[in-house]
Tab-separated table of C-alpha atoms in Angstrom:
chain	number	residue	atom	x	y	z
I	12	MET	CA	-3.414	-47.534	-60.938
I	13	LYS	CA	-5.928	-44.716	-60.523
I	14	ARG	CA	-8.771	-47.091	-59.594
I	15	SER	CA	-6.474	-49.118	-57.368
I	16	ILE	CA	-5.478	-46.092	-55.263
I	17	ARG	CA	-9.105	-45.006	-54.966
I	18	LYS	CA	-10.199	-48.437	-53.818
I	19	GLN	CA	-7.392	-48.661	-51.323
I	20	LEU	CA	-8.243	-45.245	-49.868
I	21	ILE	CA	-11.946	-46.186	-49.531
I	22	ILE	CA	-11.224	-49.561	-47.935
I	23	MET	CA	-8.651	-48.145	-45.522
I	24	THR	CA	-10.925	-45.278	-44.451
I	25	ALA	CA	-13.871	-47.600	-43.855
I	26	ALA	CA	-11.665	-50.018	-41.914
I	27	ILE	CA	-10.220	-47.258	-39.717
I	28	ILE	CA	-13.625	-45.757	-38.882
I	29	SER	CA	-15.056	-49.195	-38.104
I	30	ALA	CA	-12.076	-50.146	-35.941
I	31	VAL	CA	-12.234	-46.889	-33.959
I	32	LEU	CA	-15.994	-47.214	-33.317
I	33	LEU	CA	-15.623	-50.899	-32.405
I	34	PHE	CA	-12.878	-50.016	-29.960
I	35	ILE	CA	-15.026	-47.298	-28.389
I	36	ALA	CA	-17.951	-49.728	-28.053
I	37	LEU	CA	-15.690	-52.318	-26.432
I	38	ILE	CA	-14.332	-49.790	-23.956
I	39	ASP	CA	-17.841	-48.605	-23.134
I	40	SER	CA	-19.071	-52.138	-22.518
I	41	VAL	CA	-16.152	-53.316	-20.393
I	42	PHE	CA	-14.732	-50.324	-18.573
I	43	LEU	CA	-17.364	-47.575	-18.470
I	44	GLY	CA	-19.178	-49.072	-15.458
I	45	PHE	CA	-15.986	-49.473	-13.488
I	46	TYR	CA	-14.852	-45.943	-14.284
I	47	TYR	CA	-18.259	-44.490	-13.405
I	48	GLU	CA	-18.295	-46.220	-10.003
I	49	TRP	CA	-14.641	-45.233	-9.346
I	50	ASP	CA	-15.385	-41.608	-10.167
I	51	LYS	CA	-18.513	-41.594	-7.933
I	52	THR	CA	-16.525	-43.172	-5.077
I	53	LYS	CA	-13.784	-40.593	-5.442
I	54	GLY	CA	-16.360	-37.773	-5.402
I	55	ILE	CA	-18.250	-38.984	-2.313
I	56	ILE	CA	-14.982	-39.493	-0.366
I	57	SER	CA	-13.860	-36.002	-1.322
I	58	CYS	CA	-17.199	-34.642	-0.094
I	59	TYR	CA	-16.747	-36.547	3.220
I	60	LYS	CA	-13.287	-35.018	3.765
I	61	ILE	CA	-14.647	-31.503	3.211
I	62	ILE	CA	-17.475	-32.084	5.725
I	63	ASP	CA	-15.074	-33.667	8.238
I	64	ALA	CA	-12.973	-30.507	8.162
I	65	MET	CA	-15.997	-28.274	8.880
I	66	ASP	CA	-17.184	-27.192	12.323
I	67	ILE	CA	-20.578	-28.942	12.517
I	68	THR	CA	-22.851	-27.036	14.918
I	69	GLN	CA	-26.603	-27.510	15.006
I	70	GLY	CA	-28.537	-24.354	14.187
I	71	ASP	CA	-25.630	-22.637	12.392
I	72	GLU	CA	-27.325	-21.179	9.296
I	73	GLU	CA	-24.082	-20.402	7.458
I	74	MET	CA	-22.859	-23.966	8.060
I	75	GLU	CA	-26.173	-25.422	6.877
I	76	GLN	CA	-26.060	-23.335	3.679
I	77	SER	CA	-22.542	-24.595	2.977
I	78	LEU	CA	-23.635	-28.196	3.516
I	79	GLU	CA	-26.677	-27.807	1.272
I	80	LYS	CA	-24.530	-26.263	-1.472
I	81	LEU	CA	-21.938	-29.047	-1.149
I	82	ALA	CA	-24.582	-31.806	-1.224
I	83	SER	CA	-26.259	-30.243	-4.232
I	84	SER	CA	-23.029	-29.905	-6.221
I	85	ALA	CA	-22.011	-33.494	-5.399
I	86	ASN	CA	-25.556	-34.827	-6.057
I	87	VAL	CA	-25.688	-36.612	-2.681
I	88	GLN	CA	-28.304	-37.010	0.040
I	89	LEU	CA	-26.701	-36.114	3.369
I	90	MET	CA	-27.548	-37.089	6.933
I	91	ILE	CA	-25.469	-36.006	9.963
I	92	THR	CA	-26.483	-37.179	13.480
I	93	ASP	CA	-25.105	-36.839	16.954
I	94	THR	CA	-23.855	-39.814	18.983
I	95	GLY	CA	-27.461	-40.654	19.871
I	96	PHE	CA	-28.351	-40.836	16.173
I	97	GLU	CA	-30.477	-37.703	16.465
I	98	PRO	CA	-30.379	-35.615	13.265
I	99	VAL	CA	-28.050	-32.580	13.300
I	100	PHE	CA	-28.366	-31.826	9.573
I	101	THR	CA	-30.007	-33.550	6.608
I	102	THR	CA	-30.830	-32.902	2.973
I	103	ALA	CA	-32.633	-36.217	2.476
I	104	GLN	CA	-36.267	-36.270	1.430
I	105	PHE	CA	-36.852	-39.388	3.494
I	106	ALA	CA	-34.831	-38.436	6.560
I	107	GLN	CA	-36.272	-41.129	8.802
I	108	ASP	CA	-35.299	-43.864	6.353
I	109	MET	CA	-31.699	-42.582	6.202
I	110	GLN	CA	-31.607	-42.221	10.022
I	111	ALA	CA	-32.772	-45.807	10.375
I	112	ARG	CA	-30.192	-47.023	7.814
I	113	LEU	CA	-27.345	-45.237	9.640
I	114	PHE	CA	-28.433	-46.767	12.952
I	115	GLY	CA	-28.783	-50.164	11.313
I	116	TYR	CA	-25.282	-49.968	9.764
I	117	TYR	CA	-23.662	-49.142	13.111
I	118	THR	CA	-25.575	-51.772	15.071
I	119	GLY	CA	-25.228	-54.410	12.351
I	120	LEU	CA	-28.974	-54.826	12.071
I	121	TYR	CA	-29.088	-53.695	8.446
I	122	HIS	CA	-26.938	-55.565	6.003
I	123	ASP	CA	-29.218	-56.703	3.186
I	124	ASN	CA	-28.310	-55.799	-0.419
I	125	VAL	CA	-25.023	-54.263	0.718
I	126	LEU	CA	-21.651	-54.715	-1.035
I	127	LYS	CA	-18.723	-52.980	0.647
I	128	ILE	CA	-16.215	-51.635	-1.873
I	129	ARG	CA	-13.870	-49.526	0.319
I	130	LEU	CA	-13.154	-49.637	4.068
I	131	SER	CA	-11.415	-46.999	6.155
I	132	GLU	CA	-10.856	-46.389	9.850
I	133	HIS	CA	-13.561	-43.718	9.949
I	134	TYR	CA	-15.852	-44.555	7.034
I	135	THR	CA	-17.153	-47.322	4.765
I	136	VAL	CA	-18.072	-46.978	1.082
I	137	GLN	CA	-20.624	-49.494	-0.157
I	138	ARG	CA	-23.024	-50.241	-2.982
I	139	THR	CA	-26.679	-50.934	-2.023
I	140	SER	CA	-30.221	-50.829	-3.375
I	141	ASP	CA	-33.654	-49.994	-1.968
I	142	SER	CA	-36.971	-51.873	-2.109
I	143	GLU	CA	-37.627	-50.504	-5.603
I	144	ASN	CA	-34.280	-51.911	-6.789
I	145	VAL	CA	-32.776	-48.429	-7.210
I	146	ARG	CA	-29.009	-48.697	-6.792
I	147	TYR	CA	-27.076	-46.281	-4.598
I	148	LEU	CA	-23.497	-45.574	-3.608
I	149	GLU	CA	-23.303	-44.874	0.132
I	150	LEU	CA	-20.671	-43.631	2.585
I	151	TRP	CA	-21.301	-43.954	6.319
I	152	GLY	CA	-19.011	-43.423	9.277
I	153	ASP	CA	-17.995	-40.953	11.966
I	154	LEU	CA	-16.628	-37.417	11.826
I	155	SER	CA	-13.736	-35.936	13.775
I	156	ASN	CA	-16.174	-34.099	16.103
I	157	GLY	CA	-17.885	-37.388	17.083
I	158	CYS	CA	-20.968	-37.052	14.860
I	159	PHE	CA	-22.132	-39.808	12.516
I	160	ILE	CA	-22.629	-39.293	8.795
I	161	LEU	CA	-24.465	-41.041	5.958
I	162	MET	CA	-24.193	-39.921	2.308
I	163	ARG	CA	-25.818	-41.616	-0.649
I	164	THR	CA	-25.892	-40.899	-4.364
I	165	PRO	CA	-27.856	-42.808	-7.021
I	166	LEU	CA	-26.007	-45.016	-9.520
I	167	GLN	CA	-27.465	-44.837	-12.995
I	168	SER	CA	-27.632	-47.943	-15.196
I	169	ILE	CA	-24.270	-47.819	-16.945
I	170	ARG	CA	-24.808	-50.992	-18.929
I	171	GLU	CA	-28.025	-49.606	-20.427
I	172	SER	CA	-26.231	-46.350	-21.246
I	173	ALA	CA	-23.413	-48.321	-22.888
I	174	ARG	CA	-25.872	-50.301	-25.027
I	175	VAL	CA	-27.567	-47.079	-26.157
I	176	SER	CA	-24.175	-45.540	-26.906
I	177	ASN	CA	-23.082	-48.581	-28.905
I	178	ARG	CA	-26.278	-48.582	-30.976
I	179	PHE	CA	-25.775	-44.911	-31.710
I	180	ASN	CA	-22.122	-45.519	-32.637
I	181	PHE	CA	-23.177	-48.312	-34.997
I	182	VAL	CA	-25.598	-45.994	-36.812
I	183	LEU	CA	-22.893	-43.322	-36.827
I	184	ALA	CA	-20.409	-45.804	-38.315
I	185	ILE	CA	-22.743	-46.697	-41.181
I	186	VAL	CA	-23.345	-43.013	-41.976
I	187	GLY	CA	-19.656	-42.111	-41.554
I	188	ILE	CA	-18.416	-44.929	-43.762
I	189	THR	CA	-20.929	-44.126	-46.486
I	190	VAL	CA	-20.124	-40.392	-46.475
I	191	SER	CA	-16.360	-41.077	-46.311
I	192	MET	CA	-16.460	-43.508	-49.255
I	193	LEU	CA	-18.381	-40.996	-51.352
I	194	ALA	CA	-16.055	-38.120	-50.384
I	195	ILE	CA	-12.923	-40.139	-51.089
I	196	TRP	CA	-14.273	-41.268	-54.439
I	197	LEU	CA	-14.847	-37.662	-55.421
I	198	LEU	CA	-11.622	-36.242	-53.957
I	199	SER	CA	-9.193	-39.051	-54.847
I	200	LYS	CA	-8.833	-37.704	-58.381
I	201	ARG	CA	-6.947	-34.768	-56.894
I	202	PHE	CA	-4.264	-37.184	-55.630
I	203	THR	CA	-4.248	-39.823	-58.338
I	204	ASP	CA	-3.870	-37.481	-61.335
I	205	PRO	CA	-0.501	-36.083	-60.121
I	206	ILE	CA	0.717	-39.627	-59.417
I	207	ILE	CA	-0.229	-40.739	-62.935
I	208	GLU	CA	1.595	-37.698	-64.307
I	209	LEU	CA	4.698	-38.518	-62.241
I	210	THR	CA	4.597	-42.086	-63.547
I	211	ASP	CA	4.605	-40.806	-67.111
I	212	ILE	CA	7.504	-38.420	-66.370
I	213	SER	CA	9.573	-41.197	-64.756
I	214	SER	CA	8.925	-43.415	-67.795
I	215	ARG	CA	10.192	-40.696	-70.137
I	216	MET	CA	13.216	-40.070	-67.899
I	217	ALA	CA	14.072	-43.766	-68.135
I	218	LYS	CA	14.306	-43.230	-71.911
I	219	LEU	CA	16.637	-40.212	-71.331
I	220	ASP	CA	13.898	-37.751	-72.255
I	221	PHE	CA	14.280	-34.900	-69.765
I	222	THR	CA	11.960	-32.390	-71.429
I	223	ALA	CA	8.851	-33.366	-69.414
I	224	LYS	CA	8.367	-31.341	-66.224
I	225	TYR	CA	5.889	-31.704	-63.382
I	226	ARG	CA	3.344	-28.878	-62.984
I	227	ARG	CA	2.445	-27.890	-59.444
I	228	ARG	CA	-1.223	-27.905	-58.427
I	229	GLY	CA	-3.135	-25.968	-55.801
I	230	ILE	CA	-2.202	-23.008	-53.643
I	231	LYS	CA	-0.317	-25.034	-51.031
I	232	ASN	CA	2.331	-27.615	-51.885
I	233	ASN	CA	1.774	-31.136	-50.548
I	234	GLU	CA	4.069	-34.171	-50.501
I	235	ILE	CA	3.156	-35.123	-54.097
I	236	ASP	CA	4.051	-31.624	-55.303
I	237	GLU	CA	7.352	-31.893	-53.425
I	238	LEU	CA	8.013	-35.249	-55.098
I	239	GLY	CA	7.248	-33.706	-58.479
I	240	GLN	CA	9.594	-30.801	-57.758
I	241	HIS	CA	12.335	-33.232	-56.726
I	242	MET	CA	11.820	-35.183	-59.946
I	243	ASN	CA	12.182	-31.934	-61.891
I	244	GLU	CA	15.429	-31.239	-60.038
I	245	MET	CA	16.606	-34.809	-60.630
I	246	SER	CA	15.803	-34.425	-64.324
I	247	GLU	CA	17.922	-31.283	-64.504
I	248	VAL	CA	20.765	-32.949	-62.608
I	249	LEU	CA	20.693	-36.001	-64.882
I	250	GLU	CA	20.659	-33.818	-67.969
I	251	LYS	CA	23.608	-31.873	-66.607
I	252	THR	CA	25.390	-35.089	-65.679
I	253	ILE	CA	25.057	-36.483	-69.171
I	254	SER	CA	26.483	-33.248	-70.494
I	255	GLU	CA	29.357	-33.573	-68.066
I	256	LEU	CA	29.947	-37.171	-69.138
I	257	LYS	CA	30.433	-35.973	-72.657
I	258	SER	CA	33.043	-33.557	-71.354
I	259	ALA	CA	34.673	-36.347	-69.388
I	260	ASN	CA	36.200	-37.781	-72.572
I	261	VAL	CA	38.381	-34.712	-72.735
I	262	GLU	CA	39.395	-35.249	-69.116
I	263	LEU	CA	40.297	-38.846	-69.901
I	264	GLN	CA	42.906	-37.602	-72.287
I	265	LYS	CA	44.301	-35.432	-69.511
I	266	ASP	CA	44.379	-38.477	-67.247
I	267	VAL	CA	46.388	-40.353	-69.864
I	268	GLU	CA	48.850	-37.482	-69.942
I	269	LYS	CA	48.968	-37.494	-66.157
I	270	LYS	CA	49.702	-41.208	-66.180
I	271	THR	CA	52.530	-40.570	-68.608
I	272	GLN	CA	53.819	-37.895	-66.259
I	273	ILE	CA	53.701	-40.344	-63.348
I	274	ASP	CA	55.602	-42.894	-65.407
I	275	ASN	CA	58.214	-40.240	-66.151
I	276	MET	CA	58.424	-39.459	-62.433
I	277	ARG	CA	58.910	-43.148	-61.746
I	278	ILE	CA	61.705	-43.294	-64.277
I	279	GLU	CA	63.224	-40.169	-62.732
I	280	PHE	CA	62.958	-41.772	-59.297
I	281	LEU	CA	64.785	-44.889	-60.509
I	282	ASN	CA	67.434	-42.715	-62.136
I	283	ASN	CA	67.918	-40.840	-58.860
I	284	VAL	CA	68.245	-44.103	-56.951
I	285	SER	CA	70.685	-45.401	-59.516
I	286	HIS	CA	72.660	-42.167	-59.273
I	287	GLU	CA	72.744	-42.278	-55.481
I	288	LEU	CA	73.912	-45.899	-55.494
I	289	LYS	CA	76.421	-45.435	-58.309
I	290	THR	CA	79.028	-43.620	-56.204
I	291	PRO	CA	79.105	-46.005	-53.210
I	292	ILE	CA	79.051	-49.034	-55.510
I	293	ALA	CA	81.985	-47.644	-57.525
I	294	LEU	CA	83.932	-46.900	-54.354
I	295	ILE	CA	83.253	-50.347	-52.923
I	296	GLN	CA	84.232	-51.992	-56.202
I	297	GLY	CA	87.397	-49.910	-56.538
I	298	TYR	CA	88.644	-50.434	-53.004
I	299	ALA	CA	87.712	-54.114	-53.091
I	300	GLU	CA	89.725	-54.578	-56.329
I	301	GLY	CA	92.593	-52.685	-54.694
I	302	LEU	CA	92.575	-55.113	-51.780
I	303	LYS	CA	92.445	-58.065	-54.159
I	304	ASP	CA	95.379	-56.758	-56.238
I	305	ASN	CA	97.394	-56.081	-53.044
I	306	ILE	CA	97.684	-52.382	-53.867
I	307	ALA	CA	97.483	-51.703	-50.143
I	308	ASP	CA	100.532	-53.684	-49.039
I	309	ASP	CA	100.668	-52.347	-45.456
I	310	GLU	CA	98.155	-52.998	-42.658
I	311	GLU	CA	97.205	-49.321	-42.230
I	312	SER	CA	96.244	-48.988	-45.927
I	313	ARG	CA	94.243	-52.202	-45.842
I	314	ASP	CA	92.362	-50.966	-42.769
I	315	TYR	CA	91.608	-47.709	-44.578
I	316	TYR	CA	90.334	-49.603	-47.639
I	317	CYS	CA	88.111	-51.777	-45.432
I	318	ASP	CA	86.771	-48.751	-43.550
I	319	VAL	CA	85.797	-47.088	-46.828
I	320	ILE	CA	84.018	-50.240	-48.015
I	321	ILE	CA	82.173	-50.583	-44.690
I	322	ASP	CA	81.196	-46.891	-44.640
I	323	GLU	CA	79.871	-46.932	-48.190
I	324	SER	CA	78.005	-50.186	-47.536
I	325	GLN	CA	76.352	-48.590	-44.515
I	326	LYS	CA	75.320	-45.581	-46.618
I	327	MET	CA	73.815	-47.887	-49.236
I	328	ASN	CA	71.999	-49.864	-46.564
I	329	ARG	CA	70.712	-46.637	-44.959
I	330	LEU	CA	69.494	-45.384	-48.337
I	331	VAL	CA	67.668	-48.642	-49.105
I	332	MET	CA	66.057	-48.747	-45.630
I	333	GLN	CA	64.919	-45.130	-45.963
I	334	LEU	CA	63.401	-45.851	-49.362
I	335	LEU	CA	61.522	-48.881	-48.000
I	336	ASN	CA	60.387	-46.824	-45.029
I	337	LEU	CA	59.185	-43.996	-47.282
I	338	ASN	CA	57.395	-46.450	-49.562
I	339	LYS	CA	55.456	-47.928	-46.611
I	340	LEU	CA	54.426	-44.489	-45.406
I	341	GLU	CA	53.364	-43.175	-48.817
I	342	PHE	CA	51.296	-46.254	-49.670
I	343	GLY	CA	49.759	-46.584	-46.209
I	344	ASN	CA	51.234	-50.031	-45.568
I	345	GLU	CA	52.381	-49.170	-42.039
I	346	GLN	CA	49.864	-48.795	-39.191
I	347	LEU	CA	50.600	-45.933	-36.806
I	348	GLN	CA	50.658	-46.800	-33.086
I	349	LEU	CA	48.959	-43.705	-31.690
I	350	GLU	CA	49.386	-42.880	-27.998
I	351	TYR	CA	49.226	-39.903	-25.657
I	352	PHE	CA	52.896	-39.266	-24.905
I	353	ASP	CA	55.100	-36.622	-23.274
I	354	LEU	CA	56.659	-34.540	-26.058
I	355	VAL	CA	59.120	-32.839	-23.674
I	356	GLY	CA	60.418	-36.194	-22.448
I	357	LEU	CA	60.869	-37.421	-26.032
I	358	ILE	CA	62.910	-34.322	-26.971
I	359	HIS	CA	65.112	-34.614	-23.886
I	360	GLY	CA	65.812	-38.230	-24.833
I	361	VAL	CA	66.855	-37.305	-28.396
I	362	LEU	CA	69.065	-34.453	-27.142
I	363	GLN	CA	70.776	-36.779	-24.703
I	364	GLY	CA	71.487	-39.272	-27.488
I	365	MET	CA	72.936	-36.484	-29.703
I	366	ASN	CA	74.999	-34.959	-26.879
I	367	LEU	CA	78.363	-36.039	-28.335
I	368	MET	CA	77.509	-34.721	-31.834
I	369	LEU	CA	76.320	-31.417	-30.379
I	370	ARG	CA	79.539	-30.960	-28.398
I	371	GLN	CA	81.644	-31.781	-31.455
I	372	GLN	CA	79.798	-29.066	-33.417
I	373	ASN	CA	80.068	-26.572	-30.504
I	374	ALA	CA	76.266	-26.232	-30.679
I	375	GLU	CA	74.434	-24.215	-28.014
I	376	VAL	CA	70.980	-25.794	-27.541
I	377	TYR	CA	68.140	-23.802	-25.947
I	378	PHE	CA	65.251	-25.963	-24.703
I	379	PRO	CA	63.706	-24.447	-21.529
I	380	TYR	CA	60.902	-26.974	-20.991
I	381	GLN	CA	60.894	-29.341	-18.004
I	382	HIS	CA	57.217	-30.013	-17.269
I	383	PRO	CA	55.414	-32.591	-19.464
I	384	ILE	CA	53.511	-31.457	-22.554
I	385	PHE	CA	51.349	-34.228	-23.978
I	386	ALA	CA	50.297	-34.857	-27.579
I	387	TRP	CA	48.692	-37.630	-29.657
I	388	GLY	CA	50.882	-39.474	-32.142
I	389	ASP	CA	53.109	-42.430	-32.969
I	390	LYS	CA	55.923	-41.809	-30.501
I	391	PHE	CA	58.501	-43.756	-32.559
I	392	ARG	CA	57.649	-41.886	-35.777
I	393	ILE	CA	57.571	-38.464	-34.090
I	394	GLU	CA	61.002	-39.189	-32.614
I	395	GLU	CA	62.164	-39.928	-36.175
I	396	VAL	CA	60.783	-36.553	-37.338
I	397	PHE	CA	62.435	-34.607	-34.512
I	398	THR	CA	65.746	-36.474	-34.950
I	399	ASN	CA	65.722	-35.578	-38.655
I	400	TYR	CA	65.123	-31.884	-37.828
I	401	MET	CA	67.928	-31.930	-35.255
I	402	SER	CA	70.319	-33.688	-37.669
I	403	ASN	CA	69.646	-31.044	-40.348
I	404	ALA	CA	70.075	-28.262	-37.777
I	405	VAL	CA	73.449	-29.640	-36.595
I	406	HIS	CA	74.821	-30.169	-40.105
I	407	HIS	CA	73.756	-26.705	-41.295
I	408	LEU	CA	74.779	-24.854	-38.116
I	409	ASP	CA	76.747	-21.643	-38.590
I	410	TYR	CA	77.448	-18.155	-37.198
I	411	ALA	CA	76.305	-18.047	-33.523
I	412	ARG	CA	75.894	-21.847	-33.637
I	413	LYS	CA	72.621	-21.784	-31.677
I	414	ILE	CA	69.752	-24.274	-31.827
I	415	ASP	CA	66.420	-23.064	-30.359
I	416	ILE	CA	63.672	-25.671	-29.731
I	417	GLN	CA	60.175	-24.329	-29.011
I	418	ILE	CA	56.831	-25.992	-28.134
I	419	VAL	CA	53.776	-23.749	-28.450
I	420	THR	CA	50.120	-24.684	-27.918
I	421	GLU	CA	47.866	-23.178	-30.594
I	422	GLY	CA	44.222	-24.026	-29.916
I	423	ASN	CA	44.028	-27.811	-29.879
I	424	LEU	CA	47.382	-28.236	-31.643
I	425	VAL	CA	50.900	-28.496	-30.239
I	426	LYS	CA	53.494	-26.934	-32.573
I	427	THR	CA	57.148	-27.968	-32.227
I	428	SER	CA	59.863	-25.990	-34.040
I	429	VAL	CA	63.660	-26.459	-34.381
I	430	PHE	CA	65.569	-23.294	-35.282
I	431	ASN	CA	69.274	-23.135	-36.104
I	432	THR	CA	71.479	-20.176	-36.953
I	433	GLY	CA	72.947	-20.406	-40.409
I	434	ASP	CA	72.329	-19.593	-44.062
I	435	ARG	CA	68.754	-19.058	-45.203
I	436	ILE	CA	67.169	-21.474	-47.692
I	437	PRO	CA	66.528	-19.755	-51.042
I	438	GLU	CA	62.821	-18.949	-51.398
I	439	GLU	CA	62.523	-20.926	-54.639
I	440	GLU	CA	63.892	-23.994	-52.838
I	441	LEU	CA	61.453	-23.981	-49.870
I	442	THR	CA	58.885	-26.234	-51.539
I	443	LYS	CA	61.413	-28.475	-53.278
I	444	ILE	CA	63.309	-29.599	-50.174
I	445	TRP	CA	60.446	-32.011	-49.340
I	446	ASP	CA	60.937	-33.870	-52.660
I	447	LYS	CA	62.817	-37.147	-52.706
I	448	PHE	CA	66.576	-36.882	-53.394
I	449	TYR	CA	66.446	-33.091	-53.572
I	450	LYS	CA	69.605	-31.507	-52.109
I	451	ILE	CA	70.319	-27.795	-51.915
I	452	ASP	CA	74.051	-28.192	-51.259
I	453	LYS	CA	74.933	-31.570	-52.751
I	454	ALA	CA	78.608	-31.451	-51.731
I	455	ARG	CA	77.785	-30.605	-48.120
I	456	THR	CA	75.065	-33.239	-47.974
I	457	ARG	CA	77.403	-35.870	-49.369
I	458	ALA	CA	80.029	-34.917	-46.822
I	459	TYR	CA	77.906	-35.954	-43.826
I	460	GLY	CA	76.182	-38.858	-45.598
I	461	GLY	CA	72.827	-37.291	-46.375
I	462	THR	CA	70.551	-39.020	-48.896
I	463	GLY	CA	67.987	-36.280	-49.594
I	464	ILE	CA	65.178	-38.533	-48.350
I	465	GLY	CA	64.913	-37.403	-44.729
I	466	LEU	CA	62.496	-34.519	-45.260
I	467	SER	CA	60.399	-36.669	-47.620
I	468	ILE	CA	60.004	-39.172	-44.774
I	469	VAL	CA	59.091	-36.329	-42.389
I	470	LYS	CA	56.373	-35.124	-44.764
I	471	ALA	CA	54.994	-38.662	-45.215
I	472	ILE	CA	54.909	-39.246	-41.424
I	473	MET	CA	53.028	-35.999	-40.741
I	474	GLU	CA	50.552	-36.668	-43.585
I	475	ALA	CA	49.911	-40.123	-42.072
I	476	HIS	CA	49.088	-38.317	-38.787
I	477	GLY	CA	46.793	-35.890	-40.613
I	478	GLN	CA	49.015	-33.022	-39.391
I	479	SER	CA	51.261	-30.372	-40.938
I	480	CYS	CA	54.973	-29.663	-41.229
I	481	GLY	CA	56.921	-26.824	-42.786
I	482	VAL	CA	59.933	-24.560	-42.876
I	483	GLU	CA	60.379	-20.828	-42.303
I	484	ASN	CA	63.297	-18.507	-43.018
I	485	PHE	CA	64.518	-15.943	-40.491
I	486	GLU	CA	67.187	-13.268	-40.826
I	487	ASN	CA	69.731	-15.337	-38.930
I	488	GLY	CA	68.659	-18.877	-39.700
I	489	VAL	CA	66.001	-21.451	-40.535
I	490	ALA	CA	63.217	-23.101	-38.460
I	491	PHE	CA	61.560	-26.425	-39.280
I	492	TRP	CA	58.244	-27.213	-37.524
I	493	PHE	CA	55.513	-29.834	-37.196
I	494	THR	CA	52.142	-30.006	-35.405
I	495	LEU	CA	50.358	-32.678	-33.372
I	496	GLU	CA	46.927	-32.936	-31.821
I	497	GLY	CA	47.172	-31.934	-28.168
I	498	LYS	CA	44.904	-31.811	-25.147
I	499	ASP	CA	41.818	-29.564	-24.894
I	500	PRO	CA	43.237	-26.016	-24.586
I	501	THR	CA	40.861	-25.290	-21.682
I	502	LYS	CA	42.423	-28.149	-19.694
I	503	GLU	CA	46.062	-27.757	-20.671
I	504	SER	CA	48.192	-24.756	-19.785
I	505	LYS	CA	49.862	-23.136	-22.750
I	506	SER	CA	53.639	-23.177	-23.058
I	507	ALA	CA	55.450	-20.008	-24.072
I	508	GLY	CA	58.788	-20.007	-25.859
I	509	GLY	CA	61.577	-17.596	-26.707
I	510	SER	CA	62.019	-15.797	-30.008
I	511	ASN	CA	64.141	-17.128	-32.876
I	512	GLU	CA	66.693	-14.425	-32.831
């Protein structure tokens, strides 16, 4: 493994250096000439624009100094003539030759060894060569003041320069590859030794030996040191996990006890169901036998017997349906149909449906909300929750006989509460009322047909929504509440309610 990593590092380094130098040589050979000519063309055009913007006046020493400085910095020979092709300014050593060329370009008499590479309304950029085969880049044309101009700059042999550069790069590649291979061979031990050590540690960890630890190397931590540190941490975690697994056997015994407890709860649940069904079944059986034995010999008595049987059958059916409903909610077998609905409209609808019951109980309902307040939830299920709260409030109404319904926005939650005047719930009963079949006042609950399952269904519905529900005692009554996810509080005006007094 050690030799393999060294060889791979040497081969990869040599390949990368060779590829980079080959790429540079290719670029030099193909594109360097084009770039050089493009850069020269850009420079000579820029120089022309500067001269065109100047006020060219023959005999102006300051102007001539500026032109000489510009020509020198741009490495160009410059010739400016008037409309009669008489020199106004020149930096050329062979001024007559440049004057003749400019005249020849304008008259069309001189066109040998000329390749035009850029044409403009006022100037032409071309590549040419002289009798000694020296290549030049030239710009000739007219200035804004009517003068003529000729600029030329020599073009060096780019291809020859590229060949020299490539030969130098080849020598550099041989030296670089040789030095790199030697350096990597000497330095690779610094990287391979920690890897070999980590391999040994991982092998011992596979045999559940967690005593071996990686030792950090060097002043600064690199990726291998970080890997070694992580393996040390993993070793400690695995050792701790094995220790915890040994402790898990004790927890298994607790789980067995918990399972036994759940079985007992299941038995208790069945007993409660049996108890709840025992009374209506006995009544139905008794009244049915009475009808069969003609105990009720008059029509009014028979109607009473039949009404009792029907009423008890309805209670049994309601109990069974509630149990099935609760079972679906608790085991997640029912998919909620979430929507963004108007909570105020839902409450008004429930109150309208309970209007007769409220009047019979002489209940005074306070619900001041008229404008819509929206919340996310299963509208059908939330209506079931609110109806349950209202039913409890009506059946436990006392004293001032007031029911106060409030909707308050708290952050991103909408909290709905139903308060009724009446007796407080004993503090020790507050957490038990959400249990199945739990009844505080069994006689009173039986009187209006309660099953003790309603609040269990409420709790299951709110847990399915991922929201909360609860109950709170006040001096003059009790308030049940639930929350729903509402609109962003910055976009929804908060609703204020009255006090539960």
